[in-house]
Amino acid sequence: MASAQGRQVRISKIASRYLVFDVQDVVYLRRHHDICAVFVGTMPQNPTQNIFMGLPVELLPEEASVLVNKKVAYIVDDPVAHLAELGAMDETSRKSYLQSLRTQRRNAQKAIDEEKATRMAEARARRQKNQPSRNTSEPTPARPEEEASLFDTAVVRSPLPVSGTPSASQTMQIAPGITPATSKEFASGKTHMAEPDVPKPCPLYAHLNSRGYFMTPGLRFGGNYSVYPGDPFRYHAHFLASSYGWDQEITLLDLVGSGRLGTAVKKGFLLGGQKPEEGTAADTDAHATGDWAGGDVRVFCIEWAGM
């Protein structure tokens, strides 16, 4: 894994969604920037279920905005960049890329063969261990030729070749297919694409992220985010957070409903917004501003007593 310092995460924008396909980038974001995102990919080993998901991970627009503002990530319009890179590849680059795919296929097939050989050896050892000892001095009576020809259904197999290394053509026929997830592997950097617009940031999200909190979508609890004091693998969420504009009206029904719901699920209801700078008009919607660092963010917590 590349060093954390100077690492640039590629965020693929596909159908207005912000996706990260590289597992090393996912680990880097979780370890160093307190962003875990949401796995949305199908598991190849079990594609018919939707409980356990795999790569890629989907970032919230505010997560992508925070990473770009920190200069640790960049956004790529993946469909456009893919076609542009394919058109810019020369013959040498194309052959080199195809050769890298063949190498990955051979490595994958080698790993599969080694795992299969290990399983066969373990099964053979178990059979030998469980097989009762027999007296080999007594010869086994041979069956009549007619009985063998009428009732013997065993298939005579040709002996396996002595050499355990298949030829190159055989390897290419049985090797698994490699499908690259993104265009990153053959991106040459020669094509200059206009970067997509960075999504507008959320002041509350940036404020909490800068203080080491992890956040996941809070829709199931009726808020914008579920806020964790550390990695969600180790902690339960402590707050149910919603973002508001500084002068935005908050109805009493929202305060009562969110406050009681947060307390019922053992969480505090956290609300916050960005205070406008001196001499500027009050922002009516925190999500509409593009300069979340311009003013202070104030955060308040409500907990319902007696529940």
CSV table of C-alpha atoms in Angstrom, one decimal:
chain,number,residue,atom,x,y,z
A,1,MET,CA,0.0,0.0,0.0
A,2,ALA,CA,1.3,3.4,-0.9
A,3,SER,CA,2.2,5.7,1.9
A,4,ALA,CA,-0.6,7.8,3.4
A,5,GLN,CA,1.2,11.0,2.7
A,6,GLY,CA,0.6,12.2,-0.8
A,7,ARG,CA,-2.0,9.5,-1.7
A,8,GLN,CA,-4.7,10.6,-4.1
A,9,VAL,CA,-8.0,8.7,-4.1
A,10,ARG,CA,-9.8,8.3,-7.4
A,11,ILE,CA,-13.5,8.9,-7.0
A,12,SER,CA,-15.5,7.7,-10.0
A,13,LYS,CA,-18.6,9.7,-10.8
A,14,ILE,CA,-21.1,7.3,-12.4
A,15,ALA,CA,-24.8,8.2,-12.9
A,16,SER,CA,-24.4,11.1,-10.3
A,17,ARG,CA,-23.0,8.7,-7.7
A,18,TYR,CA,-19.6,8.9,-6.2
A,19,LEU,CA,-17.9,5.5,-6.1
A,20,VAL,CA,-14.5,4.2,-4.9
A,21,PHE,CA,-13.4,0.9,-6.4
A,22,ASP,CA,-9.9,0.4,-5.1
A,23,VAL,CA,-9.8,-1.5,-1.8
A,24,GLN,CA,-6.6,0.2,-0.7
A,25,ASP,CA,-8.3,3.6,-1.2
A,26,VAL,CA,-11.2,2.3,1.0
A,27,VAL,CA,-8.8,1.3,3.7
A,28,TYR,CA,-6.9,4.6,3.5
A,29,LEU,CA,-10.2,6.7,3.8
A,30,ARG,CA,-11.3,4.7,6.8
A,31,ARG,CA,-7.9,4.8,8.6
A,32,HIS,CA,-6.8,8.4,8.0
A,33,HIS,CA,-10.0,10.4,7.2
A,34,ASP,CA,-12.7,8.7,9.3
A,35,ILE,CA,-14.9,7.9,6.3
A,36,CYS,CA,-16.3,4.4,5.9
A,37,ALA,CA,-18.9,5.0,3.2
A,38,VAL,CA,-21.4,2.3,2.2
A,39,PHE,CA,-20.6,-0.9,0.3
A,40,VAL,CA,-23.0,-1.2,-2.7
A,41,GLY,CA,-21.3,-3.9,-4.9
A,42,THR,CA,-22.5,-7.5,-5.4
A,43,MET,CA,-20.5,-10.3,-3.8
A,44,PRO,CA,-19.1,-12.5,-6.7
A,45,GLN,CA,-19.3,-15.7,-4.6
A,46,ASN,CA,-23.0,-15.1,-3.7
A,47,PRO,CA,-24.6,-12.7,-6.1
A,48,THR,CA,-28.2,-13.5,-5.3
A,49,GLN,CA,-28.2,-12.0,-1.8
A,50,ASN,CA,-28.2,-8.4,-0.8
A,51,ILE,CA,-27.3,-8.6,2.9
A,52,PHE,CA,-23.5,-8.6,2.6
A,53,MET,CA,-22.2,-6.2,-0.1
A,54,GLY,CA,-18.8,-5.7,-1.6
A,55,LEU,CA,-16.9,-3.1,-3.6
A,56,PRO,CA,-17.3,-0.4,-4.7
A,57,VAL,CA,-18.2,1.8,-1.9
A,58,GLU,CA,-20.5,4.8,-2.4
A,59,LEU,CA,-19.6,8.2,-0.9
A,60,LEU,CA,-22.2,10.8,0.1
A,61,PRO,CA,-21.8,14.0,-1.9
A,62,GLU,CA,-20.6,15.8,1.2
A,63,GLU,CA,-18.0,13.1,1.8
A,64,ALA,CA,-16.7,13.5,-1.7
A,65,SER,CA,-16.6,17.3,-1.2
A,66,VAL,CA,-14.7,17.1,2.1
A,67,LEU,CA,-12.1,14.8,0.5
A,68,VAL,CA,-11.6,17.1,-2.5
A,69,ASN,CA,-11.3,20.1,-0.3
A,70,LYS,CA,-8.6,18.3,1.8
A,71,LYS,CA,-6.8,17.7,-1.5
A,72,VAL,CA,-6.6,13.9,-0.9
A,73,ALA,CA,-9.0,12.9,-3.7
A,74,TYR,CA,-10.1,13.9,-7.2
A,75,ILE,CA,-13.3,13.2,-9.0
A,76,VAL,CA,-13.4,11.6,-12.5
A,77,ASP,CA,-16.3,11.3,-14.8
A,78,ASP,CA,-15.7,7.7,-15.4
A,79,PRO,CA,-17.8,7.0,-18.5
A,80,VAL,CA,-16.3,9.9,-20.4
A,81,ALA,CA,-12.7,9.2,-19.1
A,82,HIS,CA,-13.0,5.5,-20.1
A,83,LEU,CA,-13.8,6.3,-23.7
A,84,ALA,CA,-11.1,9.0,-23.9
A,85,GLU,CA,-8.4,6.8,-22.5
A,86,LEU,CA,-9.3,3.9,-24.9
A,87,GLY,CA,-9.1,6.3,-27.8
A,88,ALA,CA,-5.7,7.7,-26.7
A,89,MET,CA,-4.0,4.3,-26.2
A,90,ASP,CA,-1.3,3.5,-28.8
A,91,GLU,CA,-0.4,0.0,-29.9
A,92,THR,CA,2.4,-0.5,-27.3
A,93,SER,CA,0.2,0.6,-24.4
A,94,ARG,CA,-2.6,-1.7,-25.6
A,95,LYS,CA,-0.3,-4.7,-25.8
A,96,SER,CA,1.1,-3.9,-22.4
A,97,TYR,CA,-2.3,-3.6,-20.9
A,98,LEU,CA,-3.5,-6.9,-22.4
A,99,GLN,CA,-0.3,-8.6,-21.2
A,100,SER,CA,-1.0,-7.4,-17.6
A,101,LEU,CA,-4.5,-9.0,-17.8
A,102,ARG,CA,-3.0,-12.3,-18.9
A,103,THR,CA,-0.5,-12.2,-16.0
A,104,GLN,CA,-3.4,-11.6,-13.6
A,105,ARG,CA,-5.3,-14.5,-15.1
A,106,ARG,CA,-2.3,-16.8,-14.7
A,107,ASN,CA,-1.7,-15.7,-11.1
A,108,ALA,CA,-5.4,-16.3,-10.3
A,109,GLN,CA,-5.4,-19.7,-11.9
A,110,LYS,CA,-2.2,-20.6,-10.0
A,111,ALA,CA,-3.8,-19.7,-6.7
A,112,ILE,CA,-6.9,-21.7,-7.6
A,113,ASP,CA,-4.8,-24.8,-8.5
A,114,GLU,CA,-2.8,-24.5,-5.3
A,115,GLU,CA,-6.0,-24.3,-3.2
A,116,LYS,CA,-7.5,-27.3,-5.1
A,117,ALA,CA,-4.4,-29.4,-4.6
A,118,THR,CA,-4.4,-28.6,-0.8
A,119,ARG,CA,-8.0,-29.6,-0.5
A,120,MET,CA,-7.4,-32.9,-2.4
A,121,ALA,CA,-4.4,-33.7,-0.2
A,122,GLU,CA,-6.4,-33.0,3.0
A,123,ALA,CA,-9.3,-35.2,1.7
A,124,ARG,CA,-6.9,-38.0,0.8
A,125,ALA,CA,-5.3,-37.9,4.3
A,126,ARG,CA,-8.7,-38.1,6.0
A,127,ARG,CA,-9.7,-41.1,3.9
A,128,GLN,CA,-6.5,-42.9,4.7
A,129,LYS,CA,-6.9,-42.2,8.4
A,130,ASN,CA,-10.5,-43.4,8.4
A,131,GLN,CA,-9.9,-46.5,6.2
A,132,PRO,CA,-9.7,-49.7,8.3
A,133,SER,CA,-6.6,-51.7,8.1
A,134,ARG,CA,-6.8,-54.8,5.7
A,135,ASN,CA,-4.8,-57.9,5.4
A,136,THR,CA,-3.0,-57.5,2.2
A,137,SER,CA,-1.7,-61.1,2.2
A,138,GLU,CA,-5.1,-62.5,1.0
A,139,PRO,CA,-5.6,-62.0,-2.7
A,140,THR,CA,-8.9,-60.4,-3.8
A,141,PRO,CA,-10.9,-62.9,-5.9
A,142,ALA,CA,-11.4,-61.8,-9.4
A,143,ARG,CA,-14.9,-61.5,-10.8
A,144,PRO,CA,-16.0,-63.4,-13.9
A,145,GLU,CA,-15.5,-61.6,-17.1
A,146,GLU,CA,-19.3,-61.8,-17.9
A,147,GLU,CA,-20.1,-60.2,-14.5
A,148,ALA,CA,-17.6,-57.4,-15.1
A,149,SER,CA,-18.9,-56.7,-18.6
A,150,LEU,CA,-22.6,-56.7,-17.6
A,151,PHE,CA,-22.6,-54.9,-14.2
A,152,ASP,CA,-19.3,-52.9,-14.0
A,153,THR,CA,-20.2,-49.3,-14.7
A,154,ALA,CA,-16.8,-47.9,-13.8
A,155,VAL,CA,-15.4,-45.5,-16.4
A,156,VAL,CA,-11.9,-46.2,-17.6
A,157,ARG,CA,-10.0,-43.0,-17.5
A,158,SER,CA,-6.9,-42.2,-19.4
A,159,PRO,CA,-3.8,-41.6,-17.1
A,160,LEU,CA,-3.0,-38.1,-16.3
A,161,PRO,CA,0.0,-36.5,-17.9
A,162,VAL,CA,3.2,-36.7,-15.8
A,163,SER,CA,3.9,-33.0,-16.1
A,164,GLY,CA,1.8,-31.0,-13.7
A,165,THR,CA,2.3,-27.7,-15.6
A,166,PRO,CA,-0.2,-27.0,-18.3
A,167,SER,CA,0.8,-25.5,-21.5
A,168,ALA,CA,0.2,-21.8,-22.2
A,169,SER,CA,-2.8,-22.5,-24.5
A,170,GLN,CA,-4.4,-24.8,-21.8
A,171,THR,CA,-3.8,-22.1,-19.1
A,172,MET,CA,-5.5,-19.4,-21.2
A,173,GLN,CA,-8.5,-21.7,-21.8
A,174,ILE,CA,-9.1,-22.6,-18.1
A,175,ALA,CA,-7.9,-19.4,-16.5
A,176,PRO,CA,-10.6,-17.2,-15.0
A,177,GLY,CA,-11.6,-14.0,-16.7
A,178,ILE,CA,-10.4,-10.7,-15.3
A,179,THR,CA,-12.7,-7.8,-15.7
A,180,PRO,CA,-11.2,-4.5,-14.5
A,181,ALA,CA,-13.6,-2.4,-12.4
A,182,THR,CA,-12.5,1.0,-13.6
A,183,SER,CA,-10.3,2.6,-16.2
A,184,LYS,CA,-7.6,3.4,-13.6
A,185,GLU,CA,-5.3,0.5,-14.7
A,186,PHE,CA,-4.8,1.7,-18.3
A,187,ALA,CA,-5.1,5.5,-17.6
A,188,SER,CA,-2.0,7.0,-19.2
A,189,GLY,CA,-2.5,10.5,-18.0
A,190,LYS,CA,-2.0,11.9,-21.5
A,191,THR,CA,-5.7,12.8,-21.8
A,192,HIS,CA,-6.8,16.0,-20.0
A,193,MET,CA,-10.4,15.8,-19.0
A,194,ALA,CA,-12.3,18.6,-17.3
A,195,GLU,CA,-13.0,17.6,-13.7
A,196,PRO,CA,-16.7,17.3,-12.8
A,197,ASP,CA,-18.1,19.9,-10.5
A,198,VAL,CA,-17.4,19.2,-6.8
A,199,PRO,CA,-20.6,18.6,-4.9
A,200,LYS,CA,-21.6,21.3,-2.4
A,201,PRO,CA,-20.4,20.6,1.1
A,202,CYS,CA,-22.4,20.3,4.2
A,203,PRO,CA,-21.0,22.5,7.1
A,204,LEU,CA,-22.3,20.2,9.8
A,205,TYR,CA,-20.7,17.1,8.2
A,206,ALA,CA,-17.3,18.9,7.7
A,207,HIS,CA,-17.4,20.2,11.3
A,208,LEU,CA,-18.0,16.7,12.8
A,209,ASN,CA,-15.5,15.0,10.4
A,210,SER,CA,-12.8,17.5,11.4
A,211,ARG,CA,-13.3,16.4,15.0
A,212,GLY,CA,-12.8,12.7,14.4
A,213,TYR,CA,-16.4,11.5,14.2
A,214,PHE,CA,-17.5,8.8,11.8
A,215,MET,CA,-20.8,9.2,10.0
A,216,THR,CA,-23.1,7.0,8.1
A,217,PRO,CA,-26.5,7.8,6.5
A,218,GLY,CA,-29.1,8.3,9.2
A,219,LEU,CA,-32.2,7.7,7.2
A,220,ARG,CA,-33.4,4.8,9.2
A,221,PHE,CA,-33.4,7.0,12.3
A,222,GLY,CA,-35.1,10.0,10.6
A,223,GLY,CA,-32.0,12.2,10.4
A,224,ASN,CA,-29.2,13.1,8.0
A,225,TYR,CA,-26.4,11.2,9.7
A,226,SER,CA,-25.7,8.6,12.4
A,227,VAL,CA,-22.7,9.9,14.3
A,228,TYR,CA,-20.1,7.6,15.9
A,229,PRO,CA,-17.3,8.6,18.3
A,230,GLY,CA,-15.0,6.1,16.5
A,231,ASP,CA,-15.0,3.4,13.9
A,232,PRO,CA,-18.5,1.8,13.6
A,233,PHE,CA,-16.9,-1.6,14.0
A,234,ARG,CA,-16.1,-0.7,17.6
A,235,TYR,CA,-18.8,1.8,18.7
A,236,HIS,CA,-22.5,2.3,18.5
A,237,ALA,CA,-23.8,5.7,17.2
A,238,HIS,CA,-24.0,8.3,19.9
A,239,PHE,CA,-26.0,10.9,18.0
A,240,LEU,CA,-28.7,11.3,15.4
A,241,ALA,CA,-27.7,14.4,13.4
A,242,SER,CA,-29.6,16.8,11.2
A,243,SER,CA,-28.3,19.9,9.4
A,244,TYR,CA,-30.2,23.2,9.3
A,245,GLY,CA,-29.6,26.7,7.9
A,246,TRP,CA,-28.7,29.3,10.5
A,247,ASP,CA,-32.0,31.2,10.2
A,248,GLN,CA,-34.0,28.2,9.0
A,249,GLU,CA,-37.2,27.7,11.0
A,250,ILE,CA,-37.4,24.4,12.9
A,251,THR,CA,-40.9,23.3,13.8
A,252,LEU,CA,-41.7,22.1,17.3
A,253,LEU,CA,-43.0,18.8,15.8
A,254,ASP,CA,-39.5,18.1,14.3
A,255,LEU,CA,-37.8,18.8,17.6
A,256,VAL,CA,-40.2,16.7,19.7
A,257,GLY,CA,-40.3,13.8,17.1
A,258,SER,CA,-36.5,13.7,16.5
A,259,GLY,CA,-35.7,14.2,20.2
A,260,ARG,CA,-38.0,11.4,21.4
A,261,LEU,CA,-36.9,9.1,18.6
A,262,GLY,CA,-33.2,9.7,19.4
A,263,THR,CA,-33.7,9.1,23.1
A,264,ALA,CA,-35.7,5.9,22.4
A,265,VAL,CA,-32.8,4.4,20.4
A,266,LYS,CA,-30.3,5.5,23.0
A,267,LYS,CA,-28.9,8.4,21.0
A,268,GLY,CA,-28.9,12.2,21.4
A,269,PHE,CA,-30.6,14.3,18.8
A,270,LEU,CA,-27.9,16.6,17.4
A,271,LEU,CA,-28.7,19.6,15.2
A,272,GLY,CA,-26.4,22.2,13.9
A,273,GLY,CA,-25.7,24.8,11.2
A,274,GLN,CA,-23.2,27.4,10.0
A,275,LYS,CA,-23.2,30.9,11.4
A,276,PRO,CA,-22.8,33.5,8.7
A,277,GLU,CA,-19.8,35.7,8.7
A,278,GLU,CA,-20.1,39.2,10.0
A,279,GLY,CA,-21.5,41.6,7.5
A,280,THR,CA,-23.1,38.9,5.2
A,281,ALA,CA,-26.7,37.9,4.8
A,282,ALA,CA,-27.8,34.9,6.9
A,283,ASP,CA,-27.7,31.7,5.0
A,284,THR,CA,-31.2,30.1,4.8
A,285,ASP,CA,-30.0,26.7,3.8
A,286,ALA,CA,-26.6,25.3,5.0
A,287,HIS,CA,-26.5,23.0,2.0
A,288,ALA,CA,-26.7,25.9,-0.5
A,289,THR,CA,-23.4,27.5,0.6
A,290,GLY,CA,-20.2,26.6,-1.1
A,291,ASP,CA,-17.9,28.0,1.6
A,292,TRP,CA,-18.4,25.9,4.8
A,293,ALA,CA,-15.2,27.2,6.3
A,294,GLY,CA,-16.3,30.8,6.1
A,295,GLY,CA,-18.3,30.8,9.3
A,296,ASP,CA,-18.4,29.0,12.6
A,297,VAL,CA,-20.6,25.9,12.9
A,298,ARG,CA,-22.7,25.7,16.1
A,299,VAL,CA,-24.0,22.3,17.3
A,300,PHE,CA,-26.7,21.6,19.9
A,301,CYS,CA,-27.8,18.3,21.4
A,302,ILE,CA,-31.3,17.5,22.6
A,303,GLU,CA,-32.1,14.5,24.9
A,304,TRP,CA,-35.6,13.7,26.2
A,305,ALA,CA,-35.7,13.2,29.9
A,306,GLY,CA,-37.8,10.5,31.7
A,307,MET,CA,-37.7,7.9,28.9
